[in-house]
PDB file of C-alpha atoms in Angstrom:
ATOM      1  CA  MET D   1     -13.551 107.653 181.540  1.00 55.00           C
ATOM      2  CA  THR D   2     -16.828 107.135 179.774  1.00 54.00           C
ATOM      3  CA  SER D   3     -19.281 104.912 180.139  1.00 56.00           C
ATOM      4  CA  ASP D   4     -18.538 102.424 177.228  1.00 64.00           C
ATOM      5  CA  GLU D   5     -15.449 102.047 179.217  1.00 68.00           C
ATOM      6  CA  GLN D   6     -16.494 102.296 182.759  1.00 65.00           C
ATOM      7  CA  LEU D   7     -18.483  98.428 183.787  1.00 66.00           C
ATOM      8  CA  PRO D   8     -15.382  96.707 182.233  1.00 69.00           C
ATOM      9  CA  VAL D   9     -12.902  98.382 184.217  1.00 66.00           C
ATOM     10  CA  MET D  10     -14.913  97.610 187.109  1.00 67.00           C
ATOM     11  CA  THR D  11     -16.241  94.478 186.651  1.00 66.00           C
ATOM     12  CA  TYR D  12     -12.927  92.868 185.166  1.00 66.00           C
ATOM     13  CA  GLY D  13     -12.235  89.944 187.210  1.00 62.00           C
ATOM     14  CA  SER D  14     -16.011  89.397 189.043  1.00 63.00           C
ATOM     15  CA  GLU D  15     -15.862  86.372 187.974  1.00 62.00           C
ATOM     16  CA  THR D  16     -13.863  85.204 191.036  1.00 61.00           C
ATOM     17  CA  TRP D  17     -15.371  87.519 193.401  1.00 66.00           C
ATOM     18  CA  SER D  18     -17.171  86.388 196.099  1.00 68.00           C
ATOM     19  CA  LEU D  19     -20.319  88.548 196.054  1.00 69.00           C
ATOM     20  CA  ALA D  20     -21.208  89.945 199.750  1.00 75.00           C
ATOM     21  CA  MET D  21     -23.780  92.674 200.120  1.00 77.00           C
ATOM     22  CA  GLY D  22     -20.682  95.498 201.215  1.00 80.00           C
ATOM     23  CA  LEU D  23     -19.085  94.845 198.243  1.00 80.00           C
ATOM     24  CA  ILE D  24     -21.814  95.397 195.870  1.00 83.00           C
ATOM     25  CA  ARG D  25     -22.914  98.449 198.176  1.00 86.00           C
ATOM     26  CA  ARG D  26     -19.599  99.570 197.276  1.00 86.00           C
ATOM     27  CA  LEU D  27     -19.410  98.908 193.360  1.00 84.00           C
ATOM     28  CA  ARG D  28     -22.677 101.347 193.124  1.00 86.00           C
ATOM     29  CA  VAL D  29     -21.726 104.149 195.397  1.00 89.00           C
ATOM     30  CA  THR D  30     -18.192 104.331 192.759  1.00 87.00           C
ATOM     31  CA  GLN D  31     -20.292 103.867 189.589  1.00 87.00           C
ATOM     32  CA  ARG D  32     -23.335 106.239 190.858  1.00 90.00           C
ATOM     33  CA  ALA D  33     -20.361 108.981 191.506  1.00 90.00           C
ATOM     34  CA  MET D  34     -18.286 107.822 188.060  1.00 88.00           C
ATOM     35  CA  GLU D  35     -21.749 108.620 186.586  1.00 90.00           C
ATOM     36  CA  ARG D  36     -22.198 112.467 188.456  1.00 92.00           C
ATOM     37  CA  ALA D  37     -18.793 113.293 187.166  1.00 91.00           C
ATOM     38  CA  MET D  38     -19.537 111.898 183.823  1.00 89.00           C
ATOM     39  CA  LEU D  39     -22.793 114.868 184.206  1.00 92.00           C
ATOM     40  CA  ARG D  40     -20.784 116.707 186.020  1.00 94.00           C
ATOM     41  CA  VAL D  41     -23.461 116.826 188.707  1.00 93.00           C
ATOM     42  CA  SER D  42     -22.638 116.976 192.208  1.00 92.00           C
ATOM     43  CA  LEU D  43     -24.582 115.390 195.760  1.00 90.00           C
ATOM     44  CA  ARG D  44     -25.595 119.126 196.942  1.00 94.00           C
ATOM     45  CA  ASP D  45     -27.945 119.485 193.178  1.00 93.00           C
ATOM     46  CA  ARG D  46     -29.937 116.637 194.675  1.00 92.00           C
ATOM     47  CA  ILE D  47     -30.031 114.825 191.484  1.00 92.00           C
ATOM     48  CA  ARG D  48     -31.725 111.450 192.485  1.00 92.00           C
ATOM     49  CA  ASN D  49     -29.967 108.210 191.613  1.00 88.00           C
ATOM     50  CA  VAL D  50     -33.028 107.456 188.762  1.00 91.00           C
ATOM     51  CA  GLU D  51     -32.566 110.707 187.423  1.00 93.00           C
ATOM     52  CA  ILE D  52     -29.231 110.109 186.547  1.00 91.00           C
ATOM     53  CA  ARG D  53     -29.622 106.976 185.304  1.00 88.00           C
ATOM     54  CA  ARG D  54     -31.570 107.634 182.782  1.00 91.00           C
ATOM     55  CA  ARG D  55     -29.045 110.140 181.869  1.00 92.00           C
ATOM     56  CA  THR D  56     -26.425 107.859 181.552  1.00 88.00           C
ATOM     57  CA  ARG D  57     -27.855 104.715 179.880  1.00 88.00           C
ATOM     58  CA  VAL D  58     -25.329 103.089 182.059  1.00 84.00           C
ATOM     59  CA  THR D  59     -26.036  99.412 183.284  1.00 82.00           C
ATOM     60  CA  ASP D  60     -26.284  99.007 186.458  1.00 83.00           C
ATOM     61  CA  ILE D  61     -23.263  97.177 188.168  1.00 80.00           C
ATOM     62  CA  ALA D  62     -24.577  94.407 190.042  1.00 78.00           C
ATOM     63  CA  GLN D  63     -26.652  93.391 187.795  1.00 77.00           C
ATOM     64  CA  ARG D  64     -23.697  93.165 184.911  1.00 76.00           C
ATOM     65  CA  VAL D  65     -21.692  91.863 188.010  1.00 73.00           C
ATOM     66  CA  ALA D  66     -23.632  88.775 188.418  1.00 73.00           C
ATOM     67  CA  LYS D  67     -24.393  88.352 185.173  1.00 73.00           C
ATOM     68  CA  LEU D  68     -20.253  88.254 184.240  1.00 68.00           C
ATOM     69  CA  LYS D  69     -21.510  85.467 187.183  1.00 64.00           C
ATOM     70  CA  TRP D  70     -23.691  82.862 185.682  1.00 60.00           C
TER      71      TRP D  70
END
């Protein structure tokens, strides 16, 4: 799955979600796992999330959901 496909799939129906911190955390964890898979980077490589975000240039899922909710 590419980064262009990732966010729409993960945020489908988000306008109706009640956004608890636990849900946002799980969405971020899932997004990071997908980004690591796209880059073929494992947790053992110990690359920081900031670096992964810089490499993939994907919008943070929490920001995207908040924007859709508004």
